[in-house]
GROMACS .gro file of C-alpha atoms in nm:
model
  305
    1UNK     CA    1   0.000   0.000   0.000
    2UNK     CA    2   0.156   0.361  -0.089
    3UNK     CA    3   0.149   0.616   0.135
    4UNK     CA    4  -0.058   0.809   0.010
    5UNK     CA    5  -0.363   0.545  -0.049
    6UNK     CA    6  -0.300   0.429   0.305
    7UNK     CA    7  -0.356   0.841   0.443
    8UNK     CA    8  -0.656   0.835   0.185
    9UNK     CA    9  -0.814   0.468   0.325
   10UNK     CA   10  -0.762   0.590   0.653
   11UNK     CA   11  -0.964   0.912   0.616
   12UNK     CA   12  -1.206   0.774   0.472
   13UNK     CA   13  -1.229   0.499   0.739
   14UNK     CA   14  -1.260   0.778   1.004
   15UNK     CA   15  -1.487   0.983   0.862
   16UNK     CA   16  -1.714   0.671   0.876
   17UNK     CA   17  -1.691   0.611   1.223
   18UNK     CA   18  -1.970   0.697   1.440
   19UNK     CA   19  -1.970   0.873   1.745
   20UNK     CA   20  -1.806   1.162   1.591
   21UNK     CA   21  -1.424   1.064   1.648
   22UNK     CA   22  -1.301   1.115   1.339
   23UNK     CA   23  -1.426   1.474   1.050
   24UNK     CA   24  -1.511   1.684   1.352
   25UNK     CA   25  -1.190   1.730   1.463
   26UNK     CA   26  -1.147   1.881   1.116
   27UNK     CA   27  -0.910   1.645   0.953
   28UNK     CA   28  -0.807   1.584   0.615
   29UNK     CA   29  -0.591   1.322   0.420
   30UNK     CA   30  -0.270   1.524   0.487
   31UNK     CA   31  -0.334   1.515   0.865
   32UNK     CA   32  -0.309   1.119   0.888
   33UNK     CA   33   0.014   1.076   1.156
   34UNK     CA   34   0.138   0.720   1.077
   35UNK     CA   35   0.397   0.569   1.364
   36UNK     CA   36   0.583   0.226   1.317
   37UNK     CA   37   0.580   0.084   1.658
   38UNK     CA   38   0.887  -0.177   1.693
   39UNK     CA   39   0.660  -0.468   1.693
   40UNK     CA   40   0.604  -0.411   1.325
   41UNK     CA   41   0.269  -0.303   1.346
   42UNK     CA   42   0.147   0.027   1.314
   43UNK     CA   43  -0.034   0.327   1.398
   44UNK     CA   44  -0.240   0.592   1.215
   45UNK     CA   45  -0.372   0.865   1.407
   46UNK     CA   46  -0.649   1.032   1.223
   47UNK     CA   47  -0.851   1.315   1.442
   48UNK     CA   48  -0.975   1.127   1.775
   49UNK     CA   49  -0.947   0.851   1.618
   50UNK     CA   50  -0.622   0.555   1.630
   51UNK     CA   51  -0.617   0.281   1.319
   52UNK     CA   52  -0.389  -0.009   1.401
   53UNK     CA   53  -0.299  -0.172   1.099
   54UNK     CA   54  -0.134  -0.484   1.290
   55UNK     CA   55   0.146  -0.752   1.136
   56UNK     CA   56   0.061  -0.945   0.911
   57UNK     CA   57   0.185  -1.212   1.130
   58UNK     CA   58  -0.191  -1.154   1.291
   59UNK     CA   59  -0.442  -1.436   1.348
   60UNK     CA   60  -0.752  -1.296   1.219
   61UNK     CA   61  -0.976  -1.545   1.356
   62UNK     CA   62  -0.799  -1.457   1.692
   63UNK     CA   63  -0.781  -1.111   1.711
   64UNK     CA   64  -1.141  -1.153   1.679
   65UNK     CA   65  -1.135  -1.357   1.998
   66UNK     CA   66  -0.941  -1.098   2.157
   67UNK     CA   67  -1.160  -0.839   2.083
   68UNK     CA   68  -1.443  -0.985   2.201
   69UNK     CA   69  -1.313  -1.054   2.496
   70UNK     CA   70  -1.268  -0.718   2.623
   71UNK     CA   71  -1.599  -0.559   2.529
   72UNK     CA   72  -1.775  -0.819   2.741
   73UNK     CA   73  -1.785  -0.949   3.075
   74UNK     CA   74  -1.589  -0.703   3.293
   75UNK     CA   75  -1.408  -0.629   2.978
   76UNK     CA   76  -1.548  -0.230   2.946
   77UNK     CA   77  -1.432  -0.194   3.327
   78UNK     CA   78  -1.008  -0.312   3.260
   79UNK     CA   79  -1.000  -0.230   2.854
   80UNK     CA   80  -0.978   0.102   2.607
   81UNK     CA   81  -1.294   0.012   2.394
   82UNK     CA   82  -1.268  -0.082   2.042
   83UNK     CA   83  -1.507   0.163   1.839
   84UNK     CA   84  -1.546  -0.155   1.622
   85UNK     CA   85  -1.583  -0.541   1.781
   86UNK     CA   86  -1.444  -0.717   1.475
   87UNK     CA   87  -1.149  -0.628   1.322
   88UNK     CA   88  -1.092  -0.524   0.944
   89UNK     CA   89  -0.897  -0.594   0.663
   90UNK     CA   90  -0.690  -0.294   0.477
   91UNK     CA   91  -0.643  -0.270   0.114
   92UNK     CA   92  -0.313  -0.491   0.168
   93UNK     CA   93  -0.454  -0.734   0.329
   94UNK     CA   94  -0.350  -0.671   0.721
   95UNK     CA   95  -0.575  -0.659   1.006
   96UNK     CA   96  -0.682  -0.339   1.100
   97UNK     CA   97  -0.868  -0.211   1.405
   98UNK     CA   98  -1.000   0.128   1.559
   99UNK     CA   99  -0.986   0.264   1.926
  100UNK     CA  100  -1.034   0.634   2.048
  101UNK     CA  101  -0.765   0.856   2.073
  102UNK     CA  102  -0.648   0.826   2.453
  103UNK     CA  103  -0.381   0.986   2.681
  104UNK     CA  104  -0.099   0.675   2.736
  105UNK     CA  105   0.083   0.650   3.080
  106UNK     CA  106   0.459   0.829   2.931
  107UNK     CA  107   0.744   0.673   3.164
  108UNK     CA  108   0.847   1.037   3.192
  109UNK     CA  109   0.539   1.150   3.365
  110UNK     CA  110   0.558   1.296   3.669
  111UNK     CA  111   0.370   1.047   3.917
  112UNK     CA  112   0.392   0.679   3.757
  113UNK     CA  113   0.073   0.519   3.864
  114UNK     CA  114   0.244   0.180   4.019
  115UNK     CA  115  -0.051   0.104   4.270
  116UNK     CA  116  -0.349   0.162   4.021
  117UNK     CA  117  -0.169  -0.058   3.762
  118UNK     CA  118  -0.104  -0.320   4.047
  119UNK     CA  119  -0.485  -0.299   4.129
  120UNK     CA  120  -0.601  -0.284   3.759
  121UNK     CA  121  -0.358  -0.624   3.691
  122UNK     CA  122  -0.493  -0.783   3.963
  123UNK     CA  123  -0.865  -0.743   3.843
  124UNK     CA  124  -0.773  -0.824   3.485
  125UNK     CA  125  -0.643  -1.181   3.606
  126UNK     CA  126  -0.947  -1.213   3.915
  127UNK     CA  127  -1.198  -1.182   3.647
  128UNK     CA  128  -1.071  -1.445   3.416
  129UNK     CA  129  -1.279  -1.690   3.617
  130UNK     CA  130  -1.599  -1.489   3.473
  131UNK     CA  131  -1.483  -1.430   3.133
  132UNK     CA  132  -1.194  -1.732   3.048
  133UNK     CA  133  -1.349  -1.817   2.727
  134UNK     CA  134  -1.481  -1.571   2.422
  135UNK     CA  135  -1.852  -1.534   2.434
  136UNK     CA  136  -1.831  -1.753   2.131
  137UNK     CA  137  -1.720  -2.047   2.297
  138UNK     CA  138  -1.396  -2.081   2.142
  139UNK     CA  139  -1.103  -2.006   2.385
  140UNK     CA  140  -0.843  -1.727   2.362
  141UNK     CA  141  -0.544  -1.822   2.254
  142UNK     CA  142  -0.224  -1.876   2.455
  143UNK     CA  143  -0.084  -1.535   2.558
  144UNK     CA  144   0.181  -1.392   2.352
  145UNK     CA  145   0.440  -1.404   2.628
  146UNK     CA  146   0.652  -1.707   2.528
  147UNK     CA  147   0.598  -1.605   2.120
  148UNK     CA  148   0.785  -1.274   2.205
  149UNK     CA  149   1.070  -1.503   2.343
  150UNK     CA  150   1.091  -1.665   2.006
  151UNK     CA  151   1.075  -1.358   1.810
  152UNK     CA  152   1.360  -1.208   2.029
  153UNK     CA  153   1.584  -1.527   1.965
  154UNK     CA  154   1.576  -1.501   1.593
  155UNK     CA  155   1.634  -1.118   1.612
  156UNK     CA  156   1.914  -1.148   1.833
  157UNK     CA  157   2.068  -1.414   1.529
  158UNK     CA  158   2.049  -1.162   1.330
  159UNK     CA  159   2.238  -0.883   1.565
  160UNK     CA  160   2.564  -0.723   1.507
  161UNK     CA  161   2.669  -0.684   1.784
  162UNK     CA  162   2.956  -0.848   2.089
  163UNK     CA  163   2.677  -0.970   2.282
  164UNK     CA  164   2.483  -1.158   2.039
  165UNK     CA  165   2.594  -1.496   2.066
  166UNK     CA  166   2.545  -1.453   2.443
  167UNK     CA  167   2.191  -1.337   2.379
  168UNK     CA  168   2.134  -1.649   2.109
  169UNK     CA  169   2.211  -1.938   2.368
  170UNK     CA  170   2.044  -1.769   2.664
  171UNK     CA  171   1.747  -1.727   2.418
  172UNK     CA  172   1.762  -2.082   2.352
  173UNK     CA  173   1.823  -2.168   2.700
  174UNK     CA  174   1.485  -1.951   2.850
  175UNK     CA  175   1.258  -2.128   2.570
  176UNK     CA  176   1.407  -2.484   2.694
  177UNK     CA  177   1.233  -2.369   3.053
  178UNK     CA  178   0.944  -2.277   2.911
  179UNK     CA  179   0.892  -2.589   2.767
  180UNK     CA  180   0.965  -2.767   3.079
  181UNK     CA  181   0.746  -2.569   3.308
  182UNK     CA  182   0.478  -2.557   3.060
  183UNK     CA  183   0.469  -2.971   3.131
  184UNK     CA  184   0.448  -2.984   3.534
  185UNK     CA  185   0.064  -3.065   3.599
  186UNK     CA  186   0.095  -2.850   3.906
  187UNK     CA  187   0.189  -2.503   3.691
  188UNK     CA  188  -0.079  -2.260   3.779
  189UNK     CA  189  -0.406  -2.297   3.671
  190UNK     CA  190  -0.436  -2.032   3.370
  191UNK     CA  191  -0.582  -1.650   3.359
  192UNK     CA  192  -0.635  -1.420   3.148
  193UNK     CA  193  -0.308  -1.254   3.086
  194UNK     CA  194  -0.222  -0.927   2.892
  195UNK     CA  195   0.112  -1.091   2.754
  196UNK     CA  196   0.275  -0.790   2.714
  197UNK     CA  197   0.235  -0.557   2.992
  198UNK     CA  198   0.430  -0.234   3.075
  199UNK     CA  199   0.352   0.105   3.190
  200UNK     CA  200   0.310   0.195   2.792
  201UNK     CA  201   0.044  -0.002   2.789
  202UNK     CA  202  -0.226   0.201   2.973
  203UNK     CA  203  -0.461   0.502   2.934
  204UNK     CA  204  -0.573   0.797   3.145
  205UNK     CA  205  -0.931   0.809   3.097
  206UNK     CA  206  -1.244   0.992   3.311
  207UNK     CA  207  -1.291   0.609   3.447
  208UNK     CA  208  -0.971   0.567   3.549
  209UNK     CA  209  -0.675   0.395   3.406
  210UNK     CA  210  -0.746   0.145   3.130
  211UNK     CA  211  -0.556  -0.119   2.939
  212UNK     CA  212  -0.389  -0.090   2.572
  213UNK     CA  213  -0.327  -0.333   2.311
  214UNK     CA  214  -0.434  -0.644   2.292
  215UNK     CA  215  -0.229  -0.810   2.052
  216UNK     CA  216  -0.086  -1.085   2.282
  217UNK     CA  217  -0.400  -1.117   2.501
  218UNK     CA  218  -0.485  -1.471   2.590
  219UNK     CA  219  -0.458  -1.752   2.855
  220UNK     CA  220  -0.153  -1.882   3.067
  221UNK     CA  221   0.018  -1.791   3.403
  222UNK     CA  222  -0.074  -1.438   3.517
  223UNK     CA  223   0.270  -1.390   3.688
  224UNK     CA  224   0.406  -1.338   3.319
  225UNK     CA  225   0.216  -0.935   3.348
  226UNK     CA  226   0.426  -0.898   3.634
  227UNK     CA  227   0.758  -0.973   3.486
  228UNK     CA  228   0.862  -0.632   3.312
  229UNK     CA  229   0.843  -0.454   3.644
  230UNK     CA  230   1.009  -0.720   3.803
  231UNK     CA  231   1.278  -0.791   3.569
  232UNK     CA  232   1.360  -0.438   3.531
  233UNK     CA  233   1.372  -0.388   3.914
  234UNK     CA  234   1.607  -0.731   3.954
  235UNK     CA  235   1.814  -0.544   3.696
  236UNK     CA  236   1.867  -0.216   3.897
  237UNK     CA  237   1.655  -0.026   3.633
  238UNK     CA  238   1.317   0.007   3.822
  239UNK     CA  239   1.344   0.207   4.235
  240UNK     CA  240   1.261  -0.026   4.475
  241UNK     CA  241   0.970   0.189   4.637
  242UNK     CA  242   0.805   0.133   4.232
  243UNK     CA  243   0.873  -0.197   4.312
  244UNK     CA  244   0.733  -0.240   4.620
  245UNK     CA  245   0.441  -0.039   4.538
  246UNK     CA  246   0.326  -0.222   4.234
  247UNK     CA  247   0.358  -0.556   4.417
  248UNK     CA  248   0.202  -0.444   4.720
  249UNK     CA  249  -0.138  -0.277   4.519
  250UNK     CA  250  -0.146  -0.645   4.341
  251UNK     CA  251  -0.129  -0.810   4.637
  252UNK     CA  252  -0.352  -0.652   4.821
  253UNK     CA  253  -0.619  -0.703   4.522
  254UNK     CA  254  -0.604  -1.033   4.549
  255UNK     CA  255  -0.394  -1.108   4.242
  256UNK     CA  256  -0.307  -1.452   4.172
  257UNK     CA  257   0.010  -1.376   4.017
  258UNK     CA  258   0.224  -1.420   4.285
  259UNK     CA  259   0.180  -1.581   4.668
  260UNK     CA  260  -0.004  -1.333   4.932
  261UNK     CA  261   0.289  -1.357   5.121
  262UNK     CA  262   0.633  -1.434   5.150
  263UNK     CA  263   0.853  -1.410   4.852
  264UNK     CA  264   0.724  -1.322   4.528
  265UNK     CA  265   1.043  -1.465   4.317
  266UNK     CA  266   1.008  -1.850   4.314
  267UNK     CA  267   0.667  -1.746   4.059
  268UNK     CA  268   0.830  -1.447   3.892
  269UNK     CA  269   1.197  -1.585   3.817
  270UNK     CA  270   1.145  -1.755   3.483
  271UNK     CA  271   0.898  -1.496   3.345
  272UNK     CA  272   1.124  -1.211   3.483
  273UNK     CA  273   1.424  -1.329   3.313
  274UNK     CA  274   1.257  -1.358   2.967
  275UNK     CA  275   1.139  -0.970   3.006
  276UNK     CA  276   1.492  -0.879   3.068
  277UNK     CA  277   1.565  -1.062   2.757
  278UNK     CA  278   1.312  -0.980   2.527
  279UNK     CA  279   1.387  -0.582   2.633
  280UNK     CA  280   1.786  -0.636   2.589
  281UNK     CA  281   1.758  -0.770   2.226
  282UNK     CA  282   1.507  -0.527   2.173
  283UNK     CA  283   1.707  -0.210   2.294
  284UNK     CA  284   2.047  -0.370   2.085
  285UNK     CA  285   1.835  -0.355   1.770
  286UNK     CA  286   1.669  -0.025   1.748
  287UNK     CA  287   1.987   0.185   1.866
  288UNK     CA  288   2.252   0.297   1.659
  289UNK     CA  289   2.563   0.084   1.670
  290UNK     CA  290   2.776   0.380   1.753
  291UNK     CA  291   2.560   0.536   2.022
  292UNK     CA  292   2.608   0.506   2.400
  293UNK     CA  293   2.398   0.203   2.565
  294UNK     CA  294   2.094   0.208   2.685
  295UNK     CA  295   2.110  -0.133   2.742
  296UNK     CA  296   2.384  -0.180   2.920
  297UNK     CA  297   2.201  -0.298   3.279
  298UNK     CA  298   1.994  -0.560   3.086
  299UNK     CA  299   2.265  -0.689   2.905
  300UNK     CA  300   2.450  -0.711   3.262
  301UNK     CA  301   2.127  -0.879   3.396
  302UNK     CA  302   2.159  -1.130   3.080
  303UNK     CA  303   2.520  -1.205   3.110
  304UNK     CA  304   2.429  -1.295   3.502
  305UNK     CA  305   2.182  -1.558   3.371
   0.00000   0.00000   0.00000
C-alpha cells in the first residue's frame, strides 16, 4: 500500500466512524500521523481517532477472539474500547482495528501510577474466572508471552553486535524452561493474561486507568504481566519503592500472580528473566551501533543468567 492510499483509506475509514471521532476534529488526508511501533505493526492517528494496521503475522480469527473478549464481561471496566468489535482488513490485506484517541501513561510523567496498575492487573487476572473463554465459545489463545521469546531469539541471530551470541544461547536456553514448566501438571491454573504488559500499555481516561493493546491477550500464568516490572527492578533499572508499590497494590487485590505472602520470586523468576531478555535484544536492535547504551544494565542482567 503507498502512502498516500494508506492516508486516503484511513480518512475515509474515520470519517465513517460513528460517534463523531473522526471529520469533527477537522481532519483531512494530509493530517493522517502514521507511527511504526517496533513490533512491526502500526499506527495511524487520524482526528480522535487511532487505526492499528497490525502484522501481518496476525491471526484474524484470533484477534477476533481478543476483541471480544474485552468488550464483554468485565471487559469495558479493565479495557480502552474498540469503536469496532471485529477487526478489518486494509487494502493490503492486514488486520486493521479502531480505538479512540487516549492519553498513554509516558514513563516520563511525573507520578507513575504503580498502585493503580497493580490494582487494575490484579482485576484483569481475578476476572478471568468470569470471562476465560470468548462469548463464542472458542477459547483465547495462549498469551503472547513465550511467542515474544521466540521472536527475540531469531532477532538477536540476526544482531551485530559483541553480545549476540550470548543473547542467542540464553534465548535458547529460556525457551528450553518454558517448555519444561509448561509440562508440570501442578503449573498454575491459567488466567487471562495481557502478555505484554508495561507502563506503555495504559490510558488515562475519566474512568480511570485502562488497558492498551491487545495483541498478545490470551490464557496462561498471570505472573508473566508482572515480569517487566520485576525484571527491570532485579536489573537495577526500576526504584525499589516502584517496586514495592506495584507488588504491594497487586497483592492486596487479590492477584493470583504471585503468593499473598512471603517471597514473590520463586513465581516471577522464569517470566522475569525472559522480560529482561526480550527488552535487551530489543534495545540492541533499534539503537545505533555507535551510540552510547541504553542497554547496558539488561545486558548485565543477561550475562548474570
Amino acid at each position: 500500500m503507498t502512502l498516500d492510499t494508506t492516508a486516503a483509506w484511513l480518512d475515509r475509514l474515520a470519517a465513517d466512524l460513528a460517534g463523531g471521532h473522526g471529520r469533527d476534529h477537522g481532519n483531512s488526508v494530509d493530517q493522517v500521523v502514521c507511527r511504526l511501533l517496533p513490533s512491526g505493526a502500526e499506527l495511524a492517528f487520524v482526528g480522535g481517532v487511532v487505526v492499528k494496521l497490525h502484522h501481518p503475522r496476525t491471526d484474524a480469527a484470533a484477534l477476533g477472539r481478543r476483541l471480544r473478549q474485552v468488550t464483554s464481561g468485565a471487559g469495558p471496566s479493565l479495557w480502552v474500547q474498540p469503536l469496532q468489535v471485529l477487526p478489518r482488513r486494509a487494502p493490503d490485506g492486514r488486520c486493521v482495528t479502531v480505538w479512540p484517541r487516549v492519553e498513554v501513561v509516558a514513563p516520563e510523567d511525573a507520578a507513575l501510577p504503580w498502585a493503580d496498575s497493580g490494582r487494575l492487573l490484579a482485576r484483569l487476572h481475578l476476572a478471568s474466572g468470569e470471562a476465560g473463554d470468548a462469548p463464542d465459545r472458542r477459547p483465547l489463545p495462549r498469551h503472547g508471552g513465550p511467542a515474544r521469546v521466540s521472536r527475540a531469539l531469531r532477532r538477536a541471530g540476526r544482531l551485530d553486535r559483541p553480545a549476540a551470541p550470548m543473547l542467542t544461547e540464553l534465548g535458547r536456553r529460556l525457551l528450553k524452561e518454558i517448555e519444561e514448566i509448561e509440562e508440570i501438571p501442578t503449573s498454575p491454573a491459567p488466567a487471562v493474561v495481557h502478555g505484554d504488559w508495561h507502563l506503555g500499555q495504559l490510558a488515562r481516561t475519566p474512568a480511570g486507568l485502562r488497558l492498551l493493546d491487545v495483541d498478545d491477550l490470551g490464557t496462561g500464568d498471570p505472573a508473566w504481566d508482572l515480569a517487566r516490572p520485576a525484571g527491570l527492578w532485579a536489573a537495577g533499572a526500576l526504584e525499589d519503592a516502584d517496586w514495592r508499590t506495584f507488588l504491594t497494590a497487586y497483592r492486596t487485590e487479590g492477584g493470583p500472580g504471585v503468593p499473598a505472602y512471603g517471597d514473590p520470586w520463586p513465581r516471577l523468576d522464569l517470566a522475569a528473566r525472559c522480560a529482561v531478555y526480550v527488552a535487551a535484544v530489543r534495545a540492541l536492535a533499534v539503537q545505533p551501533a555507535h551510540s552510547a547504551n541504553p542497554a547496558e544494565a539488561l545486558l548485565e542482567a543477561c550475562a548474570r543468567m
